[in-house]
Amino acid sequence: MATTPTSQAHPLRHLLSLEHMPQAQMLALLTRAQALLEADRSRAAYDTLAGATVVNLMSEPSTRTRASFELAARRLGGNVLNLDVSNSSRKKGESLLDTVYTLQAMRSDIFIVRTATVGAPQMIADHVDPDVAVISAGEANVSHPTQGLLDMLSIRQRKPDFANLVVCIVGDIAHSRVACSAAHALACLGVGELRIVAPPELMPAADAFAGARRFNKMADGLKDADVVMTLRIQRERMAQSSTPDPNEFHAAYGLNSERLRLAHPQAIVMHPGPMIRGCEITSTVADGPQSVIRQQVSNGLAVRMSILEQVWRTLRDIDTGADIDADAGGV
Ligand code: NCD
C-alpha cells in the first residue's frame, strides 16, 4: 500500500471556488497531484479514503468529470455512489437539499455537486453536518475549481515559470466556468499575462476577468502566447437565437495550425473537453504535438485524488476534534 502524507498544513473542507484559495494551498494540492500521477503509472494502491462515502450528485450532464471523481475516490479506497439527480427524486419534486439530507442520513461524507444553479453548492455547504464536505464539479457559468486545478497542473508540467507566461483563453468566455476558474487560479499563481479572445457577444461583462487583456481578433490575442486554452461553446446556456453558427465561429475563432503558428513555437494547446472538432479546434491541432488535451484528462484524475485526500483528512480531523477551522479552505 502506498503512503500518503499526514501533515494537515492546508486544511480544506469545502471546495467551491478557487477565487480565495491561498497560493500555498494550491501549490500543495498540485504537488501532491503530481506525485499521485507518477505513482498511478505503477498502479499504486491506496486506502486513504477507506470508510469514506463519496456521492456524485450531478444535475447537469457529466461524463468525464463524474468518471474522474469516481475513479479518483475508488483508487483511494473510498465508496462511491453516482446519482443523476435530474432523473430521480428531483422529478418527484424533492428539493436538492432534501436529497442531500437523505443521503447524509445514510452517512455520506463528501458530496460532489454539478449544477446549473448559481449558489447551489454554497447553499448545500451551508446546510450539511460539520463533518460533511462539498466539492463543486461545475457550478453554472461561475466556477469549476477542479478543472481550474487540473489546468494549472497541465501548464505547470510544461511551463512552470508562471510569472513569465502569456496565457490566451479563446472562445465562449462569457458562459465558461472553466475560464472563470482558470483566471482565478492563474491570478493565484501569479501569471504574467492573461488574454481573453472572443467575439463581442461571447465576451464576459466588463467587470469580470479583472486584469485580463481583451481581444476580438485571434491574430492579435494569439501573438507569442505560451498557452492557448480553447473552450467548448456552451449552447445549453444560450438562447437558440444567439447560438453562433459553427462554421462562422470556426472561420473567425477556430484554432487551426495556421493560427497556432502565431503563438510561441513551443506553445501548448488545451481544451477541457468535450471538444467540438472542426468548430473550436481542428483535429490536426487537437491531436498534434503541441496538444496537452489528453494529459489534462490524466491530470484531472490526479488532482481529484489530491483534493479528496485533503478533504477527507480535514473531515477526520474535525471528527476527532483536532484544532482546525471547520470552515477551512477553498470556499
Ligand atoms: C467542462 C464543463 O462541464 O464545465 N467540461 C468538463 O468538466 N469535462 C467544459 C464543457 O462542458 O464545456
CSV table of C-alpha atoms in Angstrom, one decimal, residues 15-322:
chain,number,residue,atom,x,y,z
A,15,LEU,CA,-14.0,23.3,-2.4
A,16,LEU,CA,-16.4,25.6,-4.3
A,17,SER,CA,-14.2,28.1,-6.0
A,18,LEU,CA,-10.5,28.9,-6.5
A,19,GLU,CA,-11.1,32.7,-6.0
A,20,HIS,CA,-9.7,32.9,-2.5
A,21,MET,CA,-7.5,29.9,-2.3
A,22,PRO,CA,-4.2,30.7,-0.7
A,23,GLN,CA,-1.3,30.1,-3.1
A,24,ALA,CA,0.5,27.7,-0.7
A,25,GLN,CA,-2.6,25.6,-0.6
A,26,MET,CA,-2.9,25.5,-4.4
A,27,LEU,CA,0.7,24.6,-4.8
A,28,ALA,CA,0.4,21.8,-2.1
A,29,LEU,CA,-2.6,20.3,-3.9
A,30,LEU,CA,-0.7,20.4,-7.3
A,31,THR,CA,2.5,19.0,-5.9
A,32,ARG,CA,0.6,16.1,-4.3
A,33,ALA,CA,-1.4,15.6,-7.6
A,34,GLN,CA,1.9,15.3,-9.5
A,35,ALA,CA,3.2,12.7,-7.0
A,36,LEU,CA,-0.1,10.7,-7.3
A,37,LEU,CA,0.1,10.9,-11.1
A,38,GLU,CA,3.6,9.4,-11.1
A,39,ALA,CA,2.6,6.7,-8.5
A,40,ASP,CA,-0.5,5.9,-10.6
A,41,ARG,CA,1.7,4.8,-13.5
A,42,SER,CA,2.9,1.9,-11.4
A,43,ARG,CA,-0.6,1.1,-10.3
A,44,ALA,CA,0.0,2.2,-6.7
A,45,ALA,CA,-2.9,1.3,-4.3
A,46,TYR,CA,-4.1,3.5,-1.5
A,47,ASP,CA,-6.6,3.1,1.4
A,48,THR,CA,-6.6,6.8,2.3
A,49,LEU,CA,-10.4,7.1,1.7
A,50,ALA,CA,-11.2,3.8,3.4
A,51,GLY,CA,-14.5,4.2,5.2
A,52,ALA,CA,-15.5,7.3,3.2
A,53,THR,CA,-18.6,7.5,1.1
A,54,VAL,CA,-18.4,9.9,-1.8
A,55,VAL,CA,-21.6,10.9,-3.6
A,56,ASN,CA,-21.6,12.2,-7.2
A,57,LEU,CA,-24.6,14.4,-7.3
A,58,MET,CA,-24.9,15.6,-10.9
A,59,SER,CA,-27.8,17.6,-12.1
A,60,GLU,CA,-26.2,18.6,-15.4
A,61,PRO,CA,-24.8,16.2,-17.9
A,62,SER,CA,-21.3,14.9,-17.0
A,63,THR,CA,-19.3,12.0,-18.3
A,64,ARG,CA,-15.7,12.8,-17.8
A,65,THR,CA,-15.9,14.8,-14.6
A,66,ARG,CA,-18.2,12.2,-13.0
A,67,ALA,CA,-15.9,9.3,-14.2
A,68,SER,CA,-12.8,11.2,-13.0
A,69,PHE,CA,-14.2,11.8,-9.5
A,70,GLU,CA,-15.5,8.2,-9.3
A,71,LEU,CA,-12.1,6.7,-10.3
A,72,ALA,CA,-10.3,9.1,-8.0
A,73,ALA,CA,-12.4,8.1,-5.0
A,74,ARG,CA,-12.1,4.3,-5.8
A,75,ARG,CA,-8.3,4.5,-6.3
A,76,LEU,CA,-8.1,5.9,-2.8
A,77,GLY,CA,-10.2,3.1,-1.5
A,78,GLY,CA,-13.4,5.0,-0.9
A,79,ASN,CA,-17.0,4.0,-1.6
A,80,VAL,CA,-18.8,5.9,-4.4
A,81,LEU,CA,-22.5,6.5,-5.2
A,82,ASN,CA,-23.4,8.0,-8.5
A,83,LEU,CA,-26.7,9.9,-8.7
A,84,ASP,CA,-28.2,11.6,-11.7
A,85,VAL,CA,-30.4,13.9,-9.7
A,86,SER,CA,-32.1,15.3,-12.7
A,87,ASN,CA,-33.6,11.9,-13.4
A,88,SER,CA,-34.6,10.8,-9.9
A,89,SER,CA,-36.1,12.4,-6.8
A,90,ARG,CA,-35.9,15.9,-8.3
A,91,LYS,CA,-38.6,14.7,-10.9
A,92,LYS,CA,-40.8,13.9,-7.9
A,93,GLY,CA,-40.4,17.4,-6.7
A,94,GLU,CA,-37.9,16.8,-3.9
A,95,SER,CA,-35.5,19.8,-3.3
A,96,LEU,CA,-31.8,19.3,-3.9
A,97,LEU,CA,-31.3,20.0,-0.2
A,98,ASP,CA,-33.7,17.2,0.8
A,99,THR,CA,-31.8,14.8,-1.4
A,100,VAL,CA,-28.6,15.8,0.3
A,101,TYR,CA,-30.2,15.4,3.8
A,102,THR,CA,-31.5,11.9,2.8
A,103,LEU,CA,-28.0,10.8,1.6
A,104,GLN,CA,-26.4,12.4,4.6
A,105,ALA,CA,-28.7,10.3,6.9
A,106,MET,CA,-27.2,7.3,5.1
A,107,ARG,CA,-23.8,8.5,6.2
A,108,SER,CA,-22.4,10.1,3.1
A,109,ASP,CA,-19.3,12.1,3.7
A,110,ILE,CA,-18.4,14.1,0.6
A,111,PHE,CA,-20.8,15.5,-2.0
A,112,ILE,CA,-19.5,16.2,-5.5
A,113,VAL,CA,-22.0,18.6,-6.9
A,114,ARG,CA,-22.6,19.7,-10.5
A,115,THR,CA,-25.4,22.2,-11.0
A,116,ALA,CA,-26.8,24.8,-13.4
A,117,THR,CA,-28.0,26.9,-10.4
A,118,VAL,CA,-25.7,29.7,-9.2
A,119,GLY,CA,-25.2,29.4,-5.5
A,120,ALA,CA,-26.4,25.8,-5.1
A,121,PRO,CA,-23.0,24.3,-4.0
A,122,GLN,CA,-22.7,27.1,-1.3
A,123,MET,CA,-26.2,26.5,-0.2
A,124,ILE,CA,-25.6,22.8,0.3
A,125,ALA,CA,-22.3,23.6,2.1
A,126,ASP,CA,-24.1,25.9,4.4
A,127,HIS,CA,-26.6,23.2,5.5
A,128,VAL,CA,-24.6,19.9,5.7
A,129,ASP,CA,-23.4,18.5,9.0
A,130,PRO,CA,-20.0,19.7,10.3
A,131,ASP,CA,-18.2,16.5,9.3
A,132,VAL,CA,-19.6,16.5,5.7
A,133,ALA,CA,-17.9,18.3,2.8
A,134,VAL,CA,-19.0,19.6,-0.6
A,135,ILE,CA,-16.8,19.8,-3.7
A,136,SER,CA,-18.1,21.7,-6.8
A,137,ALA,CA,-17.9,19.7,-10.0
A,138,GLY,CA,-19.1,22.7,-12.0
A,139,GLU,CA,-21.5,25.5,-11.0
A,140,ALA,CA,-23.4,27.1,-13.8
A,141,ASN,CA,-21.1,29.5,-15.6
A,142,VAL,CA,-19.3,30.7,-12.5
A,143,SER,CA,-16.9,28.0,-11.1
A,144,HIS,CA,-15.3,24.7,-11.9
A,145,PRO,CA,-12.5,24.5,-9.3
A,146,THR,CA,-11.2,21.0,-10.0
A,147,GLN,CA,-10.9,21.9,-13.7
A,148,GLY,CA,-9.0,25.0,-12.8
A,149,LEU,CA,-6.6,23.0,-10.7
A,150,LEU,CA,-6.1,20.3,-13.4
A,151,ASP,CA,-5.4,23.1,-15.9
A,152,MET,CA,-2.8,24.6,-13.7
A,153,LEU,CA,-1.1,21.2,-13.3
A,154,SER,CA,-1.1,20.8,-17.1
A,155,ILE,CA,0.5,24.2,-17.5
A,156,ARG,CA,3.0,23.7,-14.7
A,157,GLN,CA,4.3,20.4,-16.1
A,158,ARG,CA,5.3,22.1,-19.3
A,159,LYS,CA,5.7,25.8,-18.3
A,160,PRO,CA,6.4,26.1,-14.6
A,161,ASP,CA,7.5,29.8,-14.7
A,162,PHE,CA,4.0,31.3,-14.3
A,163,ALA,CA,5.4,34.9,-13.9
A,164,ASN,CA,6.7,34.8,-17.4
A,165,LEU,CA,3.8,33.2,-19.1
A,166,VAL,CA,1.3,34.6,-21.6
A,167,VAL,CA,-1.9,32.6,-21.4
A,168,CYS,CA,-4.6,33.1,-24.0
A,169,ILE,CA,-8.1,31.8,-23.4
A,170,VAL,CA,-10.2,31.6,-26.6
A,171,GLY,CA,-13.9,31.2,-27.4
A,172,ASP,CA,-17.1,31.3,-25.4
A,173,ILE,CA,-15.7,33.1,-22.4
A,174,ALA,CA,-19.0,34.6,-21.4
A,175,HIS,CA,-20.6,31.2,-20.5
A,176,SER,CA,-17.5,29.4,-19.3
A,177,ARG,CA,-17.0,28.3,-15.7
A,178,VAL,CA,-13.7,26.7,-17.0
A,179,ALA,CA,-12.4,30.1,-18.0
A,180,CYS,CA,-13.5,31.7,-14.7
A,181,SER,CA,-11.7,29.1,-12.6
A,182,ALA,CA,-8.6,29.2,-14.8
A,183,ALA,CA,-8.5,33.0,-14.4
A,184,HIS,CA,-8.7,32.7,-10.6
A,185,ALA,CA,-6.0,30.0,-10.5
A,186,LEU,CA,-3.7,31.9,-12.8
A,187,ALA,CA,-4.0,35.0,-10.7
A,188,CYS,CA,-3.3,32.9,-7.6
A,189,LEU,CA,-0.1,31.6,-9.2
A,190,GLY,CA,1.0,35.0,-10.4
A,191,VAL,CA,0.6,34.6,-14.2
A,192,GLY,CA,2.5,37.1,-16.3
A,193,GLU,CA,-0.3,38.0,-18.7
A,194,LEU,CA,-3.9,36.7,-19.2
A,195,ARG,CA,-5.6,37.4,-22.5
A,196,ILE,CA,-9.2,36.5,-23.5
A,197,VAL,CA,-10.2,36.3,-27.1
A,198,ALA,CA,-13.9,36.2,-28.1
A,199,PRO,CA,-16.4,37.7,-30.5
A,200,PRO,CA,-18.1,40.7,-28.7
A,201,GLU,CA,-21.3,38.6,-28.0
A,202,LEU,CA,-19.2,36.0,-26.1
A,203,MET,CA,-17.1,38.4,-24.1
A,204,PRO,CA,-17.8,38.5,-20.4
A,205,ALA,CA,-19.2,41.6,-18.6
A,206,ALA,CA,-16.7,44.4,-18.4
A,207,ASP,CA,-16.1,43.9,-14.6
A,208,ALA,CA,-15.3,40.2,-15.0
A,209,PHE,CA,-11.8,38.8,-15.6
A,210,ALA,CA,-10.2,41.8,-13.9
A,211,GLY,CA,-6.7,42.4,-15.3
A,212,ALA,CA,-7.1,40.3,-18.5
A,213,ARG,CA,-6.4,41.9,-21.9
A,214,ARG,CA,-9.4,41.5,-24.2
A,215,PHE,CA,-9.1,40.8,-28.0
A,216,ASN,CA,-11.8,40.3,-30.6
A,217,LYS,CA,-9.3,39.0,-33.2
A,218,MET,CA,-7.5,35.7,-32.9
A,219,ALA,CA,-4.4,37.0,-34.7
A,220,ASP,CA,-3.9,39.7,-32.0
A,221,GLY,CA,-4.7,37.6,-29.0
A,222,LEU,CA,-2.6,34.6,-30.0
A,223,LYS,CA,0.6,36.5,-30.8
A,224,ASP,CA,3.5,34.9,-28.9
A,225,ALA,CA,1.2,33.2,-26.4
A,226,ASP,CA,2.7,30.3,-24.4
A,227,VAL,CA,-0.5,28.7,-23.6
A,228,VAL,CA,-3.6,28.6,-25.8
A,229,MET,CA,-6.7,27.4,-24.0
A,230,THR,CA,-9.7,26.7,-26.2
A,231,LEU,CA,-13.3,26.2,-24.8
A,232,ARG,CA,-16.5,24.5,-25.8
A,233,ILE,CA,-19.3,26.7,-27.0
A,234,GLN,CA,-21.9,26.4,-24.2
A,235,ARG,CA,-25.0,26.1,-26.3
A,236,GLU,CA,-27.1,25.0,-23.3
A,237,ARG,CA,-26.5,28.4,-21.7
A,238,MET,CA,-27.6,30.4,-24.7
A,239,ALA,CA,-30.9,31.3,-26.3
A,240,GLN,CA,-31.4,29.4,-29.5
A,241,SER,CA,-31.4,32.6,-31.5
A,242,SER,CA,-28.0,33.7,-30.2
A,243,THR,CA,-26.1,30.5,-30.7
A,244,PRO,CA,-23.2,31.1,-33.0
A,245,ASP,CA,-23.1,29.3,-36.4
A,246,PRO,CA,-20.4,26.6,-36.1
A,247,ASN,CA,-18.9,27.4,-39.5
A,248,GLU,CA,-18.8,31.1,-38.9
A,249,PHE,CA,-17.3,30.6,-35.5
A,250,HIS,CA,-14.7,28.2,-36.9
A,251,ALA,CA,-13.8,30.7,-39.6
A,252,ALA,CA,-13.1,33.5,-37.2
A,253,TYR,CA,-12.1,31.7,-33.9
A,254,GLY,CA,-11.4,28.1,-34.6
A,255,LEU,CA,-7.8,27.1,-33.6
A,256,ASN,CA,-6.1,25.7,-36.7
A,257,SER,CA,-2.5,25.0,-37.5
A,258,GLU,CA,-2.0,28.3,-39.3
A,259,ARG,CA,-3.3,30.3,-36.3
A,260,LEU,CA,-1.4,28.3,-33.8
A,261,ARG,CA,1.8,29.3,-35.7
A,262,LEU,CA,1.2,32.9,-34.4
A,263,ALA,CA,1.7,31.7,-30.8
A,264,HIS,CA,5.1,30.9,-29.3
A,265,PRO,CA,6.6,27.9,-31.2
A,266,GLN,CA,6.6,25.8,-28.0
A,267,ALA,CA,3.1,26.9,-27.0
A,268,ILE,CA,0.8,24.3,-25.5
A,269,VAL,CA,-2.8,23.8,-26.6
A,270,MET,CA,-5.6,22.9,-24.1
A,271,HIS,CA,-9.3,22.2,-24.1
A,272,PRO,CA,-11.4,21.0,-21.2
A,273,GLY,CA,-13.5,18.6,-23.3
A,274,PRO,CA,-15.8,17.7,-24.7
A,275,MET,CA,-14.4,19.2,-27.9
A,276,ILE,CA,-16.3,20.1,-31.0
A,277,ARG,CA,-13.8,19.2,-33.6
A,278,GLY,CA,-14.0,21.4,-36.7
A,279,CYS,CA,-15.7,24.2,-34.7
A,280,GLU,CA,-13.5,25.3,-31.7
A,281,ILE,CA,-10.4,23.4,-32.8
A,282,THR,CA,-9.2,21.3,-35.8
A,283,SER,CA,-8.2,17.6,-35.3
A,284,THR,CA,-4.7,18.4,-36.6
A,285,VAL,CA,-4.2,20.8,-33.6
A,286,ALA,CA,-6.2,18.7,-31.1
A,287,ASP,CA,-4.2,15.6,-31.8
A,288,GLY,CA,-0.9,17.4,-32.7
A,289,PRO,CA,2.4,17.6,-30.8
A,290,GLN,CA,1.5,20.8,-29.0
A,291,SER,CA,-1.7,19.5,-27.6
A,292,VAL,CA,-1.8,18.5,-23.9
A,293,ILE,CA,-5.6,17.7,-24.1
A,294,ARG,CA,-5.3,14.0,-23.2
A,295,GLN,CA,-2.7,14.8,-20.4
A,296,GLN,CA,-5.4,17.2,-19.0
A,297,VAL,CA,-7.7,14.2,-18.5
A,298,SER,CA,-5.0,12.2,-16.7
A,299,ASN,CA,-4.2,15.2,-14.6
A,300,GLY,CA,-7.8,15.6,-13.7
A,301,LEU,CA,-7.9,12.2,-12.0
A,302,ALA,CA,-4.7,13.0,-10.0
A,303,VAL,CA,-5.9,16.4,-9.0
A,304,ARG,CA,-9.2,15.0,-7.8
A,305,MET,CA,-7.4,12.3,-5.8
A,306,SER,CA,-5.2,15.0,-4.2
A,307,ILE,CA,-8.3,17.1,-3.3
A,308,LEU,CA,-10.3,14.1,-1.9
A,309,GLU,CA,-7.3,13.1,0.2
A,310,GLN,CA,-7.0,16.6,1.7
A,311,VAL,CA,-10.8,17.0,2.2
A,312,TRP,CA,-11.1,13.6,3.9
A,313,ARG,CA,-8.1,14.3,6.2
A,314,THR,CA,-9.8,17.6,7.2
A,315,LEU,CA,-13.1,15.8,7.9
A,316,ARG,CA,-11.3,13.2,10.0
A,317,ASP,CA,-9.6,16.0,12.0
A,318,ILE,CA,-12.9,17.7,12.6
A,319,ASP,CA,-14.3,14.3,13.8
A,320,THR,CA,-11.5,13.8,16.2
A,321,GLY,CA,-11.7,17.4,17.5
A,322,ALA,CA,-8.3,18.4,16.1
